[in-house]
Amino acid sequence: MTPRFYAKKQRQLRRLVKRFNALLQQQQANAIRELEALKRKIKALVRELSLVLSPFQLKKILGSAAVLLGISSLTPANAQMFGPAQQNPFGLTSLTSYLAFPTFADLDKDGDLDLVVGEYNGKIDYFKNTGTATSPQFAAHQTNPFGLSTAIGFAIPTLADLDNDGDLDLLVGEYYANFKYYQNIGTPTNPQFTAPLTNPFGLTQVYYIGSPTFVDLDKDGDLDLFVGEYYGNFQYFENTGSASNPQFAAPQKNPFGLTGINGYIGFPVFADLDKDGDLDLLVGEYYGNMEYFENTGTANNPQFAASLTNPFGLTQTDYFAIPAFADLDKDGDMDLLVGEYYATFKYFENISSVGTQEKMLNADILLSPNPANDFLDIKTDTRFKTIQAFDAQGKLIQTFNDNPSRINIEQWSSGYYLLKFIDSDGYFASRKVVKE
C-alpha cells in the first residue's frame, strides 16, 4: 500500500471520529444504530492503520472517543506472537484415553494454576501444579478426584464460581450434548464436588457435542455460557439470573455476527488477544486448526469479525485442537495449551512484546511499502539501537544495527513478520510487515 493510500485512510478515520463525537453530544435516541455502525468502521480503520501508525498517533486521532469506543489500549494486535509448539511441557504426560480437553484453574488456592482435563471416555483428570506461578510443573494426574464421577463420554470441563461462594464449581459438556453440573461444597483450598445435576439453571441440550466455556460477554456482572457444537456452530446462553443464582435463557445460535467455523466441532475460548479491552474468540476444531474471531464491538456489546485461521504464528495440531488460555509464566500475556487427539498436549508460549516485563515506546514509525517485496523503507524520528525481525513462528531471523533507514527483505519467504525496534534504554515498539 502507498503512503497516499494510508493518508486517505487517516482522513477517513478523522471524519468518522468527528461524526461519532457529534452524535454523542446530540444524545438522540435514534442515533444508537448509527453509533454502533460507526464503532465498527472506526475499529476496522484502526486495525488497518496500525500497520503504519504508532499507538501515540492513533490515540491523537481518536482523542477522548477512544475510551467510549473500547479501544483505549492501542497496543497493536499485530504484535501478538506465539512461539513454536512444545510437546507435553512442564512434566505433563499423555493420557491413556483419546482426546484431552484442558482447562486451567487454581483449585487449591496456592497461587498457581492447576490443570483439569476431560477425556474421551468421560473421566476427568487433575494435574496439580507443584511448581510456581511463573514456572509451572505438573504432578502425575489423579483421575476423578474430589468426589467427581465419570461422564457418559466426551467430558469437556469448564470451571467457574457459579454460586458466588468463593470456590470453583464445575460444568461438564458430554456426549449427546447434555451438561453436567458439579457444585463445589468444599472450600476454596480443598474442593469437594456433589453428585452431578443434568442441565440445571434452565440449560438445554445442544447438537450432539457441547463444548462449554463461561464468559461475561455483556459485562453485567454474571457469567454467560458459550458453547461450541458438532457442526461448528455456536450456542449462547445468556445468564438472566445473577452472579450467585444463575438462570440461562434459551440459546441463541451464532450471535454477535458469528458464523460457524470451517471444520467440525468447535472448542471455544475467550481472551483479550489484541489488548483493546474486549474479549476475542479463539476456536479449535476437528482438523487441528484454530480460528480467530476478533471482537470489533465493545466489552459489553460484542461483534465478531470474519475468522482468521492459525494467526499469530499458531500451527495446526494433530487433529482435535482443544485450546485453553492461561498466563503460565506470569509475564502479562496469555499462553496457549492445546489438547490433541491422542490425549497429548501442545504448548504455544506467547512471546509477544506486550507483556508487563518489557517497556513499550510510543514512536512514530512509517514502513513503506507494506506489503513489500524487496526493500522496506523506515521513516522515524527516533534513533533505535537494534531492529529485530521475527517470523510467523516467533523465531528471530535477522538483526539490524546502526538505525538503518532501509532494510533488504528479498530473501524472506512470503508471509507475516514482526519487527521489534529497540532503543538504547531498552524501550521498544513493534510493527507488522507483510512480505509479498
XYZ file of C-alpha atoms in Angstrom:
436
model
C 0.000 0.000 0.000
C 1.218 3.528 -0.797
C 1.637 6.412 1.695
C -1.107 8.220 -0.249
C -3.485 5.314 0.429
C -2.808 5.478 4.183
C -3.157 9.283 4.208
C -6.626 8.842 2.736
C -7.462 6.277 5.426
C -6.307 8.701 8.137
C -8.587 11.424 6.794
C -11.451 8.941 6.719
C -10.781 7.975 10.339
C -10.776 11.623 11.436
C -14.135 12.217 9.708
C -15.696 9.165 11.371
C -14.415 10.160 14.818
C -15.769 13.687 14.325
C -19.196 12.276 13.384
C -19.090 9.893 16.358
C -18.408 12.755 18.792
C -21.150 14.899 17.243
C -23.752 12.145 17.665
C -22.754 11.687 21.303
C -23.278 15.379 22.007
C -26.729 15.336 20.387
C -27.845 12.479 22.696
C -30.547 11.400 20.286
C -32.233 8.042 20.944
C -32.450 7.268 17.216
C -28.673 7.656 16.859
C -27.817 4.376 18.624
C -27.794 2.313 15.438
C -25.551 4.790 13.629
C -23.187 4.948 16.617
C -22.785 1.163 16.589
C -22.077 1.208 12.837
C -19.515 3.985 13.338
C -17.796 1.983 16.087
C -17.322 -0.980 13.756
C -15.970 1.202 10.929
C -13.597 3.076 13.231
C -12.237 -0.142 14.737
C -11.648 -1.599 11.280
C -9.691 1.514 10.253
C -7.646 1.456 13.461
C -6.644 -2.151 12.770
C -5.626 -1.235 9.213
C -3.706 1.885 10.178
C -1.829 0.099 12.969
C 0.396 -1.204 10.146
C 1.884 2.265 9.701
C 0.908 4.438 12.682
C 2.131 4.199 16.252
C -0.261 3.877 19.207
C 0.548 7.523 20.018
C -0.558 8.689 16.553
C -3.762 6.667 16.706
C -4.578 7.976 20.186
C -4.061 11.525 18.921
C -6.634 10.978 16.158
C -9.157 9.214 18.390
C -8.854 11.548 21.374
C -11.314 11.005 24.217
C -13.520 8.885 21.943
C -11.038 6.012 22.309
C -12.423 5.105 25.747
C -16.039 5.071 24.572
C -15.056 3.041 21.537
C -13.482 0.384 23.763
C -10.050 0.841 22.177
C -8.315 2.927 24.809
C -5.460 0.395 24.785
C -3.709 0.645 21.441
C -1.013 -1.954 21.772
C -1.134 -3.279 18.210
C -2.789 -6.656 17.730
C -0.206 -7.445 15.097
C 2.375 -7.658 17.903
C 0.721 -10.838 19.175
C 3.003 -13.788 18.510
C 3.254 -17.376 19.739
C 6.423 -19.446 19.745
C 6.895 -22.896 18.193
C 4.808 -25.717 19.633
C 6.283 -27.688 22.532
C 5.031 -31.230 23.151
C 3.917 -32.183 26.699
C 5.824 -29.442 28.591
C 6.058 -28.836 32.346
C 6.162 -32.528 33.191
C 2.797 -33.244 31.552
C 2.224 -36.784 30.307
C -0.155 -38.153 27.689
C -3.353 -39.773 28.930
C -4.304 -43.361 28.192
C -7.609 -42.486 26.525
C -8.222 -40.436 23.362
C -8.650 -36.652 23.362
C -7.615 -34.156 26.021
C -9.994 -31.313 26.926
C -7.907 -28.932 29.121
C -8.922 -26.033 31.344
C -6.887 -24.093 33.930
C -7.858 -23.026 37.450
C -6.241 -22.557 40.849
C -8.192 -25.340 42.552
C -6.145 -25.402 45.753
C -5.712 -21.619 46.093
C -1.933 -21.786 46.393
C -1.347 -19.004 43.869
C -0.539 -21.055 40.782
C -2.676 -22.583 38.049
C -3.606 -26.259 38.117
C -4.838 -28.191 35.099
C -8.127 -30.075 34.771
C -8.511 -32.331 31.723
C -11.519 -34.240 30.422
C -11.133 -37.363 28.294
C -12.996 -39.168 25.525
C -14.045 -41.903 27.972
C -15.766 -39.393 30.263
C -13.142 -39.328 33.001
C -11.748 -36.137 34.474
C -8.061 -35.803 35.344
C -6.412 -33.357 37.714
C -2.801 -32.259 37.259
C -1.699 -30.372 40.382
C 0.818 -27.608 39.769
C 3.695 -28.378 42.130
C 5.826 -25.630 40.623
C 5.202 -21.915 40.914
C 3.062 -19.223 39.282
C 5.981 -18.296 36.994
C 7.474 -21.756 36.453
C 4.776 -24.470 36.396
C 5.482 -28.131 36.960
C 2.627 -30.615 36.949
C 2.450 -33.750 39.093
C 1.162 -37.082 37.813
C -2.569 -36.850 37.165
C -5.315 -38.025 39.503
C -8.448 -39.430 37.844
C -11.878 -38.323 39.122
C -10.601 -36.675 42.325
C -12.632 -34.560 44.774
C -15.677 -36.825 44.503
C -16.030 -36.430 40.723
C -17.594 -39.192 38.633
C -17.229 -40.363 35.033
C -19.498 -38.741 32.432
C -21.178 -40.613 29.567
C -18.313 -39.633 27.300
C -16.551 -36.590 25.886
C -16.088 -34.932 29.284
C -15.397 -31.283 28.364
C -14.862 -29.325 31.614
C -15.095 -25.656 32.483
C -14.744 -24.143 35.967
C -16.400 -21.059 37.455
C -17.818 -19.841 40.759
C -21.458 -20.154 39.724
C -22.977 -19.708 43.178
C -20.626 -16.880 44.211
C -19.461 -18.633 47.385
C -15.741 -18.234 46.775
C -14.913 -21.658 45.347
C -14.958 -23.082 41.829
C -17.829 -25.201 40.553
C -17.601 -27.482 37.540
C -19.731 -27.774 34.413
C -19.022 -30.643 32.013
C -20.249 -30.923 28.439
C -20.714 -34.567 27.489
C -21.751 -36.898 24.699
C -25.293 -36.280 23.398
C -24.725 -32.652 24.366
C -26.076 -32.581 27.889
C -24.413 -30.553 30.621
C -23.470 -31.987 34.000
C -23.100 -29.578 36.918
C -20.936 -30.472 39.908
C -21.385 -27.985 42.762
C -18.315 -27.436 44.916
C -19.376 -27.880 48.544
C -15.795 -27.950 49.808
C -13.626 -24.898 50.370
C -11.511 -22.681 48.110
C -8.414 -24.671 49.166
C -9.978 -28.135 49.375
C -12.642 -28.747 46.707
C -15.305 -31.422 47.060
C -17.960 -31.869 44.415
C -21.531 -33.121 44.751
C -23.176 -35.730 42.537
C -23.902 -34.099 39.171
C -27.133 -32.454 38.083
C -28.089 -32.685 34.394
C -28.922 -29.438 32.549
C -29.553 -27.204 35.583
C -30.339 -23.477 35.606
C -32.588 -23.763 32.555
C -29.859 -25.189 30.286
C -30.919 -27.365 27.364
C -29.169 -29.827 25.083
C -27.236 -28.628 22.052
C -26.471 -30.670 18.971
C -24.547 -33.898 19.628
C -21.455 -32.455 21.368
C -21.326 -29.369 23.577
C -18.022 -27.644 24.443
C -18.854 -25.063 27.150
C -16.985 -22.032 28.415
C -18.150 -19.359 30.844
C -17.689 -15.704 29.947
C -19.339 -12.390 30.848
C -19.946 -11.187 27.294
C -22.429 -8.438 28.188
C -20.487 -7.089 31.186
C -23.469 -7.261 33.529
C -21.536 -8.934 36.331
C -22.696 -12.521 35.871
C -21.358 -15.383 33.777
C -22.980 -16.344 30.489
C -22.402 -19.704 28.806
C -20.946 -20.019 25.324
C -20.964 -23.449 23.672
C -19.384 -24.932 20.552
C -21.238 -27.833 18.960
C -20.760 -30.624 16.460
C -21.226 -28.881 13.098
C -19.099 -25.924 14.123
C -21.927 -23.637 15.200
C -22.135 -21.735 18.491
C -24.899 -21.527 21.055
C -25.043 -18.612 23.504
C -26.947 -18.961 26.768
C -27.355 -15.522 28.342
C -27.454 -15.522 32.135
C -30.673 -13.719 33.030
C -30.260 -14.579 36.712
C -27.494 -13.247 38.920
C -23.879 -13.896 39.869
C -24.991 -16.125 42.770
C -28.156 -17.607 41.272
C -27.710 -18.236 37.533
C -30.604 -18.794 35.179
C -29.949 -19.221 31.493
C -32.206 -18.048 28.675
C -32.983 -20.123 25.593
C -29.865 -20.417 23.434
C -29.099 -18.084 20.546
C -27.370 -19.655 17.563
C -24.285 -17.866 16.168
C -24.926 -14.489 17.820
C -22.865 -11.277 17.595
C -22.236 -11.631 13.862
C -20.548 -15.015 14.223
C -20.645 -17.688 11.572
C -19.877 -21.363 12.046
C -16.256 -22.449 11.789
C -14.775 -24.104 8.705
C -14.246 -27.504 10.360
C -16.307 -29.799 12.553
C -16.764 -29.478 16.326
C -15.837 -26.080 17.757
C -13.952 -25.736 21.034
C -14.198 -22.035 22.024
C -12.111 -19.986 24.463
C -12.051 -16.244 25.096
C -9.194 -13.821 25.789
C -8.357 -10.198 25.041
C -5.776 -11.086 22.411
C -5.440 -7.628 20.886
C -5.359 -5.763 24.225
C -8.229 -3.434 23.302
C -10.359 -4.077 26.376
C -12.829 -6.582 24.946
C -12.824 -10.366 24.619
C -11.827 -12.049 21.375
C -12.682 -15.640 20.459
C -10.339 -18.484 19.539
C -11.879 -21.775 18.398
C -10.126 -25.095 17.941
C -11.644 -27.662 15.597
C -11.605 -31.254 14.358
C -8.816 -30.845 11.765
C -6.411 -29.323 14.277
C -6.718 -25.714 13.146
C -7.513 -22.715 15.310
C -9.812 -19.974 14.078
C -9.591 -16.457 15.491
C -12.608 -14.135 15.609
C -11.596 -10.598 16.567
C -14.125 -8.682 18.656
C -14.679 -5.467 16.727
C -17.503 -4.398 19.024
C -17.138 -3.344 22.635
C -16.662 -5.001 26.024
C -20.424 -5.064 26.682
C -21.701 -5.304 23.123
C -19.516 -7.792 21.214
C -19.396 -8.056 17.444
C -17.050 -10.535 15.822
C -15.203 -10.184 12.533
C -14.730 -12.968 9.992
C -12.355 -15.658 11.182
C -8.629 -15.999 10.515
C -7.106 -19.497 10.551
C -3.972 -20.119 12.652
C -2.928 -16.480 13.126
C -0.159 -15.139 15.391
C 2.251 -17.914 14.445
C -0.060 -20.726 15.605
C 0.221 -24.003 13.728
C -2.067 -26.954 13.093
C -2.110 -29.688 15.753
C -2.610 -33.445 15.430
C -6.408 -33.381 14.990
C -8.859 -32.024 17.563
C -7.273 -28.730 18.583
C -8.775 -28.074 22.031
C -7.345 -24.763 23.346
C -7.017 -23.348 26.860
C -5.567 -19.906 27.678
C -3.541 -19.108 30.801
C -0.669 -16.805 31.735
C 1.594 -19.673 32.731
C 4.803 -17.653 33.090
C 3.239 -14.535 34.657
C 4.667 -12.150 32.076
C 1.373 -10.406 31.434
C 0.232 -12.172 28.270
C -1.863 -15.263 27.576
C -0.112 -18.510 26.696
C -1.924 -21.375 24.996
C -2.128 -25.079 25.808
C -3.863 -27.270 23.222
C -5.176 -30.779 23.800
C -4.936 -33.207 20.860
C -6.479 -36.396 19.503
C -4.081 -38.869 21.159
C -4.558 -37.156 24.555
C -1.272 -35.270 24.204
C -0.641 -31.554 24.734
C 0.968 -28.835 22.644
C 2.080 -25.613 24.308
C 2.433 -22.314 22.466
C 4.243 -19.726 24.584
C 3.144 -16.162 23.958
C 6.355 -14.377 23.015
C 4.716 -11.064 22.138
C 6.459 -7.909 23.201
C 3.364 -6.745 25.045
C 3.892 -8.267 28.474
C 4.361 -6.429 31.747
C 8.075 -7.166 31.923
C 9.007 -5.037 28.882
C 8.780 -1.302 28.230
C 6.641 -0.014 25.388
C 7.728 3.009 23.361
C 5.312 5.376 21.603
C 7.388 6.029 18.494
C 6.337 7.318 15.090
C 7.469 4.689 12.570
C 6.384 4.582 8.935
C 7.188 1.427 6.949
C 6.763 1.577 3.192
C 5.824 -0.128 1.081
C 3.913 -2.552 3.268
C 3.307 -5.203 1.900
C 6.833 -5.170 0.475
C 8.727 -7.329 -2.000
C 12.432 -6.472 -1.811
C 13.288 -3.373 0.221
C 11.483 -1.838 3.191
C 11.973 1.865 3.898
C 11.843 3.025 7.521
C 10.951 6.605 8.361
C 11.183 7.629 12.027
C 12.490 10.471 14.201
C 13.533 8.009 16.925
C 17.022 6.558 16.944
C 16.991 2.803 17.522
C 19.937 0.736 18.648
C 18.607 -2.530 17.201
C 15.850 -3.776 14.929
C 14.923 -7.448 15.339
C 12.898 -9.383 12.757
C 10.760 -12.364 13.840
C 8.996 -14.790 11.524
C 5.421 -16.054 11.955
C 6.661 -18.828 14.264
C 8.221 -16.269 16.612
C 11.775 -17.160 15.561
C 14.380 -14.376 15.404
C 15.569 -14.438 11.793
C 17.623 -11.264 11.401
C 19.027 -8.349 13.418
C 19.764 -4.884 12.029
C 22.040 -2.396 13.817
C 23.032 1.252 13.322
C 19.498 2.590 12.819
C 19.050 1.730 9.099
C 16.574 3.701 7.009
C 16.182 0.799 4.558
C 16.403 -2.970 5.026
C 16.625 -5.727 2.442
C 13.937 -8.426 2.790
C 14.392 -10.079 -0.616
C 15.471 -13.377 0.945
C 12.455 -13.643 3.268
C 9.670 -16.048 2.329
C 6.194 -14.651 1.686
C 4.180 -14.145 4.848
C 3.857 -12.113 8.056
C 6.791 -10.820 10.099
C 7.187 -8.768 13.265
C 9.797 -6.008 13.548
C 10.840 -5.005 17.054
C 12.517 -1.564 17.278
C 14.647 -1.238 20.447
C 16.294 1.981 21.654
C 19.433 2.326 23.804
C 17.365 2.289 27.048
C 15.613 -0.978 26.196
C 12.298 0.620 25.242
C 10.716 -0.830 22.147
C 7.983 -0.521 19.528
C 6.600 -3.301 17.322
C 5.290 -3.231 13.774
C 3.977 -5.931 11.444
C 5.407 -6.421 7.939
C 3.865 -8.381 5.099
C 6.346 -9.872 2.615
C 4.771 -10.486 -0.790
